[in-house]
Amino acid sequence: MRSAHTAQQVREAEEPLLAAGPEGALMKRASAGLATALATYLGRVYGARVLLLVGAGNNGGDALYAGASLAGRGARVDALLLVPGRVHPDGLAAFRSAGGRVVDRVARVDGRPRTAYDVAVDGIVGIGGSGPLRPEAAEVVAALDGIPFVAVDVPSGVDVDSGRVEGPHVRAALTVTFGTHKAVHLVDPGAQACGVVELVDIGLYPPVAPIEALQATDVRDLLPVPSPSAHKYTRGVVGVRAGSDRYRGAGVLSVAGAASGLAGMVRFVPAGAGGGQGPGVVDLVQAAHPEIVVGEGRVQAWVVGSGGGEDAAEQLREACRDGVPVVVDADALAEVSGPLGVPAVLTPHAGELARMLGVERQEVEADQLAHARQAAERYDAVVLLKNRHTLAAHPDGRVRVTTVGPPWLATAGAGDVLGGLVGALLAAGLSPLDAASVGSWLHGAAAAFAGRGGPLTASDVARAIPDVCARLLR
């Protein structure tokens, strides 16, 4: 499991090592890992052209020591000191001793900086920084447009603990971080500025993290695997109240996610107390999924709202009467005004969450972590905020981030499949947080498996879920 700690937690974890180890040992471990990552990224060291952007503090020191290592192996390394009076002194001495050059401007060839360097190393600010780049640094970064950046710990100008991006910042091709991931490495929009994230172990042991990202082994361990004596009822029955005359396909796709094999049975209940939308939707659902049961009955979890239209309010009321966990999606989200009184997973996208919180969509997209947590607390439910990196926020502040899933997953009906899948996991006995995060991971992994790098449909995703589970369990 990838854990993301706060800047304060990282500093507290570093204190024992700084006190116990020789002075500078932690920085040398970090800089050695950075130098190795840079060498791998470049593909060669001898003759490579590297520019260090060196700010005050430890990130600048990491960059200087790594630059010294590369210079000692034949790279041409220049360092631009953005705060000359506050540069790490030992790092600068080591850099100069290895043959590194301190420059006062960005080198250019034919007036273009991109031809002068193979990579720029962002050592401007670290986890102690806040806010966008200062004008002087922003001007230098802008002048290097076209040159790939490798960020030290975090891209400068993004907020470490929230992932907010509020102005000029570095957009890295690679971020090399130390000891543990930070929230910005997982949470958008900041995560988009990180590029590929490489973690270097420097011996930190921080406490339990408030933000996590499930990995394949975590998902495997959480999958509800039936016992040898299991039958369809002990494996859980998931009920689906979805679809309407206008959005019939939503009912089919919601059932498709629920009928992925993770629960023992799927029960489909049409809107209007069992027949208000006529036989059309039922016929479509049964044609696609002949194993489902139509009509009222006992369930262990409900999925409501996908394509519900005017029937969504009734669907939600009926589901909540049973007192079992409920997944609330799409049209039913508009009917949620407070805690539902049952365990719940709410599955909004940014626009829907904005309406639920009474803010603008842009505010949600700019600070996804804070808004997901706020909604989870307000509605006393797990909130699954769907986006490039989907967040599952628990009312107690814990968050799990899904980082798998291709851009092709942004396709009509994919959210309907996700809701049904989460409902099946709830019915099988997973907690709301586990069901939401495992379901989101499986959904993204199934999209990657089904699409194989190309286009896909929501139905493709649903069909791929059993294969992904089988691969995990091998």
CSV table of C-alpha atoms in Angstrom, one decimal:
chain,number,residue,atom,x,y,z
A,1,MET,CA,0.0,0.0,0.0
A,2,ARG,CA,1.3,3.4,-0.9
A,3,SER,CA,1.0,5.8,2.0
A,4,ALA,CA,1.1,9.5,1.8
A,5,HIS,CA,2.1,11.5,4.9
A,6,THR,CA,1.9,15.1,5.7
A,7,ALA,CA,5.0,17.4,5.7
A,8,GLN,CA,4.8,17.6,9.5
A,9,GLN,CA,4.8,13.8,9.8
A,10,VAL,CA,7.8,13.5,7.6
A,11,ARG,CA,9.7,16.1,9.6
A,12,GLU,CA,8.9,14.2,12.9
A,13,ALA,CA,10.0,11.0,11.3
A,14,GLU,CA,13.3,12.6,10.3
A,15,GLU,CA,14.2,13.9,13.7
A,16,PRO,CA,15.3,10.6,15.3
A,17,LEU,CA,17.6,9.9,12.3
A,18,LEU,CA,19.1,13.3,12.4
A,19,ALA,CA,19.8,13.0,16.1
A,20,ALA,CA,21.2,9.5,15.9
A,21,GLY,CA,23.2,9.5,12.6
A,22,PRO,CA,26.2,11.5,11.5
A,23,GLU,CA,25.5,15.0,10.3
A,24,GLY,CA,24.4,15.1,6.7
A,25,ALA,CA,23.9,11.3,6.5
A,26,LEU,CA,20.2,11.6,5.6
A,27,MET,CA,20.9,14.2,2.9
A,28,LYS,CA,23.6,12.0,1.4
A,29,ARG,CA,21.2,9.0,1.2
A,30,ALA,CA,18.6,11.2,-0.5
A,31,SER,CA,21.1,12.7,-2.9
A,32,ALA,CA,22.6,9.3,-3.8
A,33,GLY,CA,19.1,8.1,-4.7
A,34,LEU,CA,18.4,11.3,-6.7
A,35,ALA,CA,21.7,10.9,-8.6
A,36,THR,CA,20.8,7.3,-9.5
A,37,ALA,CA,17.4,8.3,-10.7
A,38,LEU,CA,18.8,11.1,-12.8
A,39,ALA,CA,21.3,8.7,-14.4
A,40,THR,CA,18.6,6.3,-15.2
A,41,TYR,CA,16.4,9.0,-16.6
A,42,LEU,CA,19.2,10.4,-18.8
A,43,GLY,CA,20.2,7.0,-20.0
A,44,ARG,CA,23.8,8.1,-19.9
A,45,VAL,CA,25.9,10.3,-17.6
A,46,TYR,CA,29.1,11.0,-19.4
A,47,GLY,CA,28.6,14.0,-21.6
A,48,ALA,CA,25.1,14.7,-20.3
A,49,ARG,CA,24.1,18.4,-19.8
A,50,VAL,CA,22.4,19.1,-16.5
A,51,LEU,CA,21.1,22.3,-15.0
A,52,LEU,CA,20.4,22.5,-11.2
A,53,LEU,CA,17.9,25.1,-10.0
A,54,VAL,CA,19.1,25.5,-6.4
A,55,GLY,CA,17.0,27.2,-3.7
A,56,ALA,CA,17.5,27.6,0.0
A,57,GLY,CA,17.3,24.6,2.3
A,58,ASN,CA,17.7,20.9,2.0
A,59,ASN,CA,16.2,20.4,-1.4
A,60,GLY,CA,18.9,22.6,-2.9
A,61,GLY,CA,21.4,20.6,-0.9
A,62,ASP,CA,20.1,17.3,-2.3
A,63,ALA,CA,20.4,18.7,-5.8
A,64,LEU,CA,23.9,20.0,-5.3
A,65,TYR,CA,25.2,16.7,-3.9
A,66,ALA,CA,23.5,14.7,-6.7
A,67,GLY,CA,25.0,17.2,-9.2
A,68,ALA,CA,28.4,16.6,-7.7
A,69,SER,CA,27.9,12.8,-8.2
A,70,LEU,CA,27.0,13.3,-11.9
A,71,ALA,CA,29.8,15.8,-12.5
A,72,GLY,CA,32.3,13.3,-11.0
A,73,ARG,CA,31.1,10.8,-13.6
A,74,GLY,CA,31.6,13.1,-16.6
A,75,ALA,CA,28.4,15.1,-16.9
A,76,ARG,CA,28.5,18.8,-17.5
A,77,VAL,CA,26.5,20.2,-14.5
A,78,ASP,CA,25.6,23.8,-14.1
A,79,ALA,CA,24.0,25.2,-10.9
A,80,LEU,CA,21.9,28.4,-10.9
A,81,LEU,CA,21.7,29.6,-7.3
A,82,LEU,CA,18.3,31.3,-6.8
A,83,VAL,CA,19.0,32.4,-3.3
A,84,PRO,CA,22.8,32.7,-3.2
A,85,GLY,CA,23.1,33.8,0.4
A,86,ARG,CA,21.1,30.8,1.7
A,87,VAL,CA,22.6,27.9,-0.3
A,88,HIS,CA,23.5,24.7,1.5
A,89,PRO,CA,27.3,25.3,2.1
A,90,ASP,CA,28.5,21.8,2.3
A,91,GLY,CA,26.5,20.8,-0.8
A,92,LEU,CA,27.9,23.7,-2.7
A,93,ALA,CA,31.5,22.9,-1.7
A,94,ALA,CA,31.1,19.3,-2.8
A,95,PHE,CA,29.5,20.4,-6.1
A,96,ARG,CA,32.4,22.8,-6.9
A,97,SER,CA,35.0,20.2,-5.8
A,98,ALA,CA,33.6,17.7,-8.3
A,99,GLY,CA,33.8,20.1,-11.2
A,100,GLY,CA,30.3,21.5,-11.2
A,101,ARG,CA,29.9,25.1,-12.4
A,102,VAL,CA,27.9,27.9,-10.7
A,103,VAL,CA,26.3,30.1,-13.4
A,104,ASP,CA,24.4,33.3,-13.0
A,105,ARG,CA,22.1,32.8,-16.0
A,106,VAL,CA,20.5,30.0,-18.0
A,107,ALA,CA,22.9,28.9,-20.8
A,108,ARG,CA,21.6,29.2,-24.3
A,109,VAL,CA,22.5,27.9,-27.7
A,110,ASP,CA,21.3,29.9,-30.7
A,111,GLY,CA,19.1,31.8,-28.2
A,112,ARG,CA,17.3,28.7,-27.1
A,113,PRO,CA,17.8,27.2,-23.6
A,114,ARG,CA,16.3,23.8,-24.7
A,115,THR,CA,19.4,23.0,-26.7
A,116,ALA,CA,21.8,23.7,-23.9
A,117,TYR,CA,20.6,21.1,-21.3
A,118,ASP,CA,19.2,17.5,-21.3
A,119,VAL,CA,17.4,18.0,-18.0
A,120,ALA,CA,16.7,20.6,-15.4
A,121,VAL,CA,16.7,19.6,-11.7
A,122,ASP,CA,14.1,21.4,-9.6
A,123,GLY,CA,15.7,21.9,-6.2
A,124,ILE,CA,13.9,25.3,-5.7
A,125,VAL,CA,11.7,24.6,-2.6
A,126,GLY,CA,10.9,21.4,-0.7
A,127,ILE,CA,8.1,20.2,1.5
A,128,GLY,CA,8.4,23.2,3.7
A,129,GLY,CA,7.5,25.6,0.8
A,130,SER,CA,4.0,26.9,0.2
A,131,GLY,CA,2.2,28.9,-2.5
A,132,PRO,CA,3.2,29.4,-6.1
A,133,LEU,CA,6.7,30.1,-7.4
A,134,ARG,CA,8.1,33.5,-6.6
A,135,PRO,CA,8.4,35.8,-9.7
A,136,GLU,CA,12.2,35.3,-10.0
A,137,ALA,CA,11.9,31.5,-9.9
A,138,ALA,CA,8.8,31.5,-12.1
A,139,GLU,CA,10.7,33.5,-14.8
A,140,VAL,CA,13.6,31.0,-14.8
A,141,VAL,CA,11.3,28.0,-15.0
A,142,ALA,CA,9.3,29.6,-17.9
A,143,ALA,CA,12.6,30.3,-19.7
A,144,LEU,CA,13.3,26.5,-19.6
A,145,ASP,CA,10.2,25.6,-21.5
A,146,GLY,CA,10.9,22.5,-23.6
A,147,ILE,CA,13.5,21.0,-21.2
A,148,PRO,CA,12.3,18.1,-19.1
A,149,PHE,CA,12.3,18.7,-15.3
A,150,VAL,CA,13.2,16.2,-12.5
A,151,ALA,CA,11.7,17.5,-9.2
A,152,VAL,CA,13.4,16.9,-5.9
A,153,ASP,CA,10.8,15.6,-3.5
A,154,VAL,CA,7.9,17.7,-4.9
A,155,PRO,CA,7.5,20.0,-7.9
A,156,SER,CA,8.1,23.5,-6.6
A,157,GLY,CA,5.0,25.7,-6.5
A,158,VAL,CA,2.4,23.0,-5.6
A,159,ASP,CA,0.9,22.5,-2.1
A,160,VAL,CA,2.4,19.4,-0.5
A,161,ASP,CA,-0.4,18.4,1.8
A,162,SER,CA,-3.4,19.2,-0.4
A,163,GLY,CA,-2.3,18.9,-4.1
A,164,ARG,CA,-3.5,22.5,-4.7
A,165,VAL,CA,-2.0,24.4,-7.6
A,166,GLU,CA,-2.5,28.2,-7.4
A,167,GLY,CA,-0.1,29.8,-9.7
A,168,PRO,CA,3.3,29.3,-11.5
A,169,HIS,CA,4.8,25.9,-10.7
A,170,VAL,CA,7.1,23.2,-12.0
A,171,ARG,CA,5.6,20.5,-14.2
A,172,ALA,CA,8.0,17.6,-13.8
A,173,ALA,CA,8.5,14.6,-16.0
A,174,LEU,CA,9.9,12.7,-13.0
A,175,THR,CA,9.6,13.4,-9.2
A,176,VAL,CA,12.1,11.7,-6.9
A,177,THR,CA,10.8,11.6,-3.4
A,178,PHE,CA,12.3,10.3,-0.2
A,179,GLY,CA,11.1,8.0,2.6
A,180,THR,CA,7.4,8.2,1.9
A,181,HIS,CA,4.9,9.6,-0.5
A,182,LYS,CA,3.2,12.9,0.2
A,183,ALA,CA,-0.4,13.8,-0.6
A,184,VAL,CA,0.7,15.8,-3.7
A,185,HIS,CA,2.1,12.7,-5.3
A,186,LEU,CA,-1.4,11.0,-5.2
A,187,VAL,CA,-3.9,13.8,-5.3
A,188,ASP,CA,-4.8,16.0,-8.3
A,189,PRO,CA,-4.3,18.6,-9.5
A,190,GLY,CA,-0.8,18.5,-7.9
A,191,ALA,CA,-0.2,14.9,-8.9
A,192,GLN,CA,-0.4,15.9,-12.5
A,193,ALA,CA,2.6,18.2,-12.0
A,194,CYS,CA,4.6,15.3,-10.5
A,195,GLY,CA,4.9,13.1,-13.6
A,196,VAL,CA,6.3,9.7,-12.7
A,197,VAL,CA,7.0,9.4,-9.0
A,198,GLU,CA,10.0,7.4,-7.8
A,199,LEU,CA,10.3,6.7,-4.1
A,200,VAL,CA,13.8,6.4,-2.5
A,201,ASP,CA,14.1,4.6,0.8
A,202,ILE,CA,16.2,6.6,3.2
A,203,GLY,CA,15.1,4.8,6.4
A,204,LEU,CA,12.2,6.9,7.5
A,205,TYR,CA,9.4,5.2,9.5
A,206,PRO,CA,6.5,7.7,9.7
A,207,PRO,CA,3.3,6.9,11.6
A,208,VAL,CA,0.1,5.6,10.0
A,209,ALA,CA,-0.8,7.8,7.0
A,210,PRO,CA,-4.0,9.6,6.6
A,211,ILE,CA,-3.9,9.0,2.8
A,212,GLU,CA,-3.3,5.7,1.1
A,213,ALA,CA,-3.3,4.2,-2.4
A,214,LEU,CA,-4.2,0.5,-2.6
A,215,GLN,CA,-1.8,-1.7,-4.6
A,216,ALA,CA,-2.6,-5.0,-6.3
A,217,THR,CA,-1.7,-7.1,-3.2
A,218,ASP,CA,-3.9,-5.0,-1.0
A,219,VAL,CA,-6.9,-5.4,-3.3
A,220,ARG,CA,-6.2,-9.2,-3.5
A,221,ASP,CA,-6.3,-9.4,0.3
A,222,LEU,CA,-9.6,-7.5,0.5
A,223,LEU,CA,-11.5,-9.4,-2.3
A,224,PRO,CA,-14.5,-11.4,-0.9
A,225,VAL,CA,-13.5,-14.9,-1.8
A,226,PRO,CA,-16.2,-17.5,-1.1
A,227,SER,CA,-15.6,-20.3,1.3
A,228,PRO,CA,-16.0,-24.0,0.2
A,229,SER,CA,-19.4,-24.1,1.9
A,230,ALA,CA,-20.6,-20.8,0.4
A,231,HIS,CA,-23.9,-20.5,-1.4
A,232,LYS,CA,-25.5,-17.5,-3.2
A,233,TYR,CA,-27.1,-16.1,-0.1
A,234,THR,CA,-24.1,-16.3,2.1
A,235,ARG,CA,-22.1,-14.5,-0.6
A,236,GLY,CA,-24.5,-11.5,-0.5
A,237,VAL,CA,-27.4,-10.3,-2.5
A,238,VAL,CA,-27.1,-6.8,-4.1
A,239,GLY,CA,-30.2,-4.9,-5.1
A,240,VAL,CA,-30.2,-2.4,-8.0
A,241,ARG,CA,-32.8,0.4,-8.3
A,242,ALA,CA,-31.6,2.1,-11.5
A,243,GLY,CA,-32.7,3.2,-14.9
A,244,SER,CA,-35.8,5.0,-16.2
A,245,ASP,CA,-37.8,5.3,-19.4
A,246,ARG,CA,-35.3,8.0,-20.6
A,247,TYR,CA,-32.1,6.2,-19.4
A,248,ARG,CA,-32.8,2.5,-19.9
A,249,GLY,CA,-29.2,1.7,-20.5
A,250,ALA,CA,-28.1,3.0,-17.1
A,251,GLY,CA,-30.1,0.2,-15.5
A,252,VAL,CA,-28.4,-2.4,-17.7
A,253,LEU,CA,-24.9,-1.0,-16.9
A,254,SER,CA,-25.5,-0.7,-13.2
A,255,VAL,CA,-26.6,-4.3,-13.1
A,256,ALA,CA,-23.5,-5.2,-15.2
A,257,GLY,CA,-21.2,-3.9,-12.5
A,258,ALA,CA,-23.2,-5.6,-9.8
A,259,ALA,CA,-23.3,-8.9,-11.7
A,260,SER,CA,-19.5,-9.2,-12.0
A,261,GLY,CA,-19.5,-12.3,-9.8
A,262,LEU,CA,-18.4,-10.7,-6.6
A,263,ALA,CA,-21.8,-11.1,-4.9
A,264,GLY,CA,-23.9,-14.2,-4.9
A,265,MET,CA,-27.0,-12.7,-6.5
A,266,VAL,CA,-28.3,-9.5,-8.1
A,267,ARG,CA,-31.9,-8.4,-7.6
A,268,PHE,CA,-33.3,-5.7,-10.0
A,269,VAL,CA,-36.3,-3.6,-8.9
A,270,PRO,CA,-37.8,-1.3,-11.5
A,271,ALA,CA,-38.9,2.1,-10.5
A,272,GLY,CA,-42.5,2.9,-9.6
A,273,ALA,CA,-42.9,0.2,-7.0
A,274,GLY,CA,-42.1,-2.7,-9.4
A,275,GLY,CA,-43.5,-1.7,-12.7
A,276,GLY,CA,-43.9,2.0,-13.2
A,277,GLN,CA,-41.5,2.2,-16.1
A,278,GLY,CA,-43.0,-0.7,-18.0
A,279,PRO,CA,-41.5,-4.0,-19.3
A,280,GLY,CA,-38.9,-2.3,-21.5
A,281,VAL,CA,-36.1,-1.8,-19.0
A,282,VAL,CA,-36.7,-5.2,-17.4
A,283,ASP,CA,-36.5,-6.9,-20.8
A,284,LEU,CA,-33.2,-5.1,-21.6
A,285,VAL,CA,-31.7,-6.0,-18.2
A,286,GLN,CA,-32.8,-9.7,-18.4
A,287,ALA,CA,-31.6,-10.0,-22.0
A,288,ALA,CA,-28.2,-8.8,-21.0
A,289,HIS,CA,-28.1,-10.7,-17.6
A,290,PRO,CA,-30.4,-13.7,-17.5
A,291,GLU,CA,-29.1,-14.7,-14.1
A,292,ILE,CA,-30.6,-11.6,-12.3
A,293,VAL,CA,-33.8,-11.8,-10.3
A,294,VAL,CA,-36.5,-9.1,-10.9
A,295,GLY,CA,-38.6,-7.9,-8.0
A,296,GLU,CA,-38.5,-7.0,-4.4
A,297,GLY,CA,-36.8,-9.2,-1.8
A,298,ARG,CA,-34.1,-9.3,0.8
A,299,VAL,CA,-30.7,-7.8,0.0
A,300,GLN,CA,-27.5,-6.9,1.8
A,301,ALA,CA,-26.9,-3.7,-0.1
A,302,TRP,CA,-28.6,-1.4,-2.6
A,303,VAL,CA,-27.4,0.6,-5.6
A,304,VAL,CA,-29.6,3.5,-6.5
A,305,GLY,CA,-29.7,6.5,-8.9
A,306,SER,CA,-28.0,5.6,-12.1
A,307,GLY,CA,-30.3,6.9,-14.8
A,308,GLY,CA,-33.1,7.2,-12.3
A,309,GLY,CA,-34.5,10.5,-13.5
A,310,GLU,CA,-37.7,11.5,-11.8
A,311,ASP,CA,-37.8,8.1,-10.1
A,312,ALA,CA,-34.5,8.7,-8.3
A,313,ALA,CA,-36.1,10.1,-5.1
A,314,GLU,CA,-38.4,7.1,-4.7
A,315,GLN,CA,-35.5,4.7,-5.5
A,316,LEU,CA,-33.5,6.2,-2.7
A,317,ARG,CA,-36.4,6.3,-0.2
A,318,GLU,CA,-37.2,2.6,-0.8
A,319,ALA,CA,-33.6,1.6,-0.5
A,320,CYS,CA,-33.0,3.4,2.8
A,321,ARG,CA,-36.1,1.8,4.4
A,322,ASP,CA,-34.3,-1.6,4.4
A,323,GLY,CA,-31.5,-0.3,6.7
A,324,VAL,CA,-28.8,-1.9,4.7
A,325,PRO,CA,-25.8,-0.1,3.1
A,326,VAL,CA,-26.5,1.9,0.0
A,327,VAL,CA,-24.6,3.2,-3.0
A,328,VAL,CA,-26.0,6.5,-4.1
A,329,ASP,CA,-25.1,7.6,-7.7
A,330,ALA,CA,-26.1,10.1,-10.3
A,331,ASP,CA,-29.7,11.4,-10.1
A,332,ALA,CA,-30.1,10.1,-6.5
A,333,LEU,CA,-27.3,12.4,-5.3
A,334,ALA,CA,-29.5,15.4,-5.9
A,335,GLU,CA,-31.9,13.9,-3.3
A,336,VAL,CA,-29.3,13.6,-0.5
A,337,SER,CA,-29.7,16.6,1.9
A,338,GLY,CA,-27.9,15.1,4.9
A,339,PRO,CA,-26.9,11.8,6.5
A,340,LEU,CA,-29.0,8.9,5.3
A,341,GLY,CA,-29.1,7.0,8.5
A,342,VAL,CA,-27.6,3.9,6.9
A,343,PRO,CA,-24.0,3.1,5.8
A,344,ALA,CA,-23.5,4.8,2.5
A,345,VAL,CA,-21.1,5.4,-0.4
A,346,LEU,CA,-21.8,8.5,-2.4
A,347,THR,CA,-20.3,8.5,-5.9
A,348,PRO,CA,-20.2,12.1,-7.3
A,349,HIS,CA,-18.1,13.6,-10.0
A,350,ALA,CA,-16.8,17.1,-9.4
A,351,GLY,CA,-19.9,18.9,-10.7
A,352,GLU,CA,-22.2,16.8,-8.6
A,353,LEU,CA,-20.1,17.3,-5.5
A,354,ALA,CA,-20.0,21.0,-6.1
A,355,ARG,CA,-23.8,21.1,-6.1
A,356,MET,CA,-23.9,19.0,-2.9
A,357,LEU,CA,-21.6,21.5,-1.1
A,358,GLY,CA,-22.9,24.7,-2.7
A,359,VAL,CA,-19.7,25.7,-4.3
A,360,GLU,CA,-18.4,26.1,-7.9
A,361,ARG,CA,-17.1,23.1,-9.8
A,362,GLN,CA,-13.7,24.9,-10.2
A,363,GLU,CA,-13.3,25.0,-6.4
A,364,VAL,CA,-13.8,21.3,-6.1
A,365,GLU,CA,-11.3,20.5,-8.9
A,366,ALA,CA,-8.7,22.9,-7.4
A,367,ASP,CA,-8.9,21.3,-4.0
A,368,GLN,CA,-10.3,17.8,-4.4
A,369,LEU,CA,-9.0,16.4,-1.1
A,370,ALA,CA,-10.5,19.1,1.1
A,371,HIS,CA,-13.9,19.0,-0.6
A,372,ALA,CA,-14.1,15.2,-0.6
A,373,ARG,CA,-13.3,15.2,3.1
A,374,GLN,CA,-15.8,18.0,3.8
A,375,ALA,CA,-18.6,16.1,2.0
A,376,ALA,CA,-17.8,12.8,3.8
A,377,GLU,CA,-18.1,14.6,7.2
A,378,ARG,CA,-21.2,16.6,6.2
A,379,TYR,CA,-23.1,13.5,4.9
A,380,ASP,CA,-21.6,11.0,7.3
A,381,ALA,CA,-20.8,8.7,4.3
A,382,VAL,CA,-17.9,7.5,2.3
A,383,VAL,CA,-17.6,9.9,-0.6
A,384,LEU,CA,-16.1,8.5,-3.8
A,385,LEU,CA,-15.1,11.5,-5.8
A,386,LYS,CA,-14.6,10.3,-9.4
A,387,ASN,CA,-11.8,11.9,-11.4
A,388,ARG,CA,-8.4,11.0,-13.0
A,389,HIS,CA,-7.3,10.0,-9.5
A,390,THR,CA,-10.4,9.0,-7.7
A,391,LEU,CA,-10.7,9.7,-3.9
A,392,ALA,CA,-12.5,7.6,-1.4
A,393,ALA,CA,-13.0,9.8,1.7
A,394,HIS,CA,-14.2,8.5,5.0
A,395,PRO,CA,-16.0,10.7,7.5
A,396,ASP,CA,-13.1,10.3,10.0
A,397,GLY,CA,-10.7,12.0,7.5
A,398,ARG,CA,-9.0,8.9,6.1
A,399,VAL,CA,-8.7,8.9,2.3
A,400,ARG,CA,-7.8,6.3,-0.3
A,401,VAL,CA,-6.7,7.3,-3.8
A,402,THR,CA,-7.1,5.2,-6.9
A,403,THR,CA,-4.3,5.9,-9.3
A,404,VAL,CA,-5.0,3.1,-11.8
A,405,GLY,CA,-7.2,3.5,-14.9
A,406,PRO,CA,-6.5,4.9,-18.4
A,407,PRO,CA,-7.9,8.2,-19.7
A,408,TRP,CA,-10.1,6.1,-22.0
A,409,LEU,CA,-12.2,5.3,-18.9
A,410,ALA,CA,-13.8,8.7,-19.3
A,411,THR,CA,-16.7,7.2,-21.2
A,412,ALA,CA,-20.5,7.2,-20.9
A,413,GLY,CA,-21.8,4.6,-18.5
A,414,ALA,CA,-18.6,3.9,-16.8
A,415,GLY,CA,-19.9,5.4,-13.6
A,416,ASP,CA,-23.0,3.2,-13.7
A,417,VAL,CA,-20.7,0.1,-13.8
A,418,LEU,CA,-18.7,1.5,-10.9
A,419,GLY,CA,-21.7,2.0,-8.7
A,420,GLY,CA,-23.0,-1.5,-9.3
A,421,LEU,CA,-19.5,-3.0,-8.6
A,422,VAL,CA,-19.2,-1.1,-5.3
A,423,GLY,CA,-22.7,-2.3,-4.3
A,424,ALA,CA,-21.7,-5.9,-5.0
A,425,LEU,CA,-18.7,-5.5,-2.7
A,426,LEU,CA,-20.8,-4.0,0.0
A,427,ALA,CA,-23.3,-6.9,-0.2
A,428,ALA,CA,-20.4,-9.3,0.0
A,429,GLY,CA,-19.5,-7.8,3.4
A,430,LEU,CA,-16.8,-5.1,2.8
A,431,SER,CA,-17.0,-1.9,4.7
A,432,PRO,CA,-18.0,1.2,2.8
A,433,LEU,CA,-14.4,2.5,2.6
A,434,ASP,CA,-13.1,-0.9,1.5
A,435,ALA,CA,-15.9,-1.4,-1.0
A,436,ALA,CA,-15.4,2.1,-2.5
A,437,SER,CA,-11.7,1.9,-2.8
A,438,VAL,CA,-11.5,-1.8,-3.9
A,439,GLY,CA,-14.3,-1.2,-6.4
A,440,SER,CA,-12.6,1.9,-7.8
A,441,TRP,CA,-9.3,0.0,-8.2
A,442,LEU,CA,-10.9,-2.9,-9.9
A,443,HIS,CA,-12.8,-0.6,-12.2
A,444,GLY,CA,-9.6,1.2,-13.2
A,445,ALA,CA,-7.7,-2.0,-13.6
A,446,ALA,CA,-10.5,-3.6,-15.7
A,447,ALA,CA,-10.5,-0.6,-18.0
A,448,ALA,CA,-6.7,-0.9,-18.5
A,449,PHE,CA,-7.1,-4.6,-19.1
A,450,ALA,CA,-10.0,-4.3,-21.5
A,451,GLY,CA,-8.7,-1.3,-23.5
A,452,ARG,CA,-5.1,-2.5,-23.8
A,453,GLY,CA,-4.1,1.1,-24.4
A,454,GLY,CA,-6.9,1.9,-26.7
A,455,PRO,CA,-10.6,2.9,-26.7
A,456,LEU,CA,-13.2,1.0,-24.7
A,457,THR,CA,-16.8,1.1,-23.6
A,458,ALA,CA,-18.5,0.8,-20.2
A,459,SER,CA,-19.6,-2.7,-21.2
A,460,ASP,CA,-16.0,-3.7,-21.9
A,461,VAL,CA,-15.1,-2.6,-18.4
A,462,ALA,CA,-17.8,-4.7,-16.8
A,463,ARG,CA,-16.9,-7.8,-18.8
A,464,ALA,CA,-13.2,-7.4,-17.8
A,465,ILE,CA,-13.8,-7.3,-14.0
A,466,PRO,CA,-13.9,-11.2,-13.5
A,467,ASP,CA,-10.6,-11.5,-15.5
A,468,VAL,CA,-8.9,-8.9,-13.3
A,469,CYS,CA,-10.0,-10.6,-10.1
A,470,ALA,CA,-8.8,-14.0,-11.4
A,471,ARG,CA,-5.4,-12.6,-12.2
A,472,LEU,CA,-5.2,-11.1,-8.8
A,473,LEU,CA,-6.0,-14.4,-7.1
A,474,ARG,CA,-3.6,-16.5,-9.0
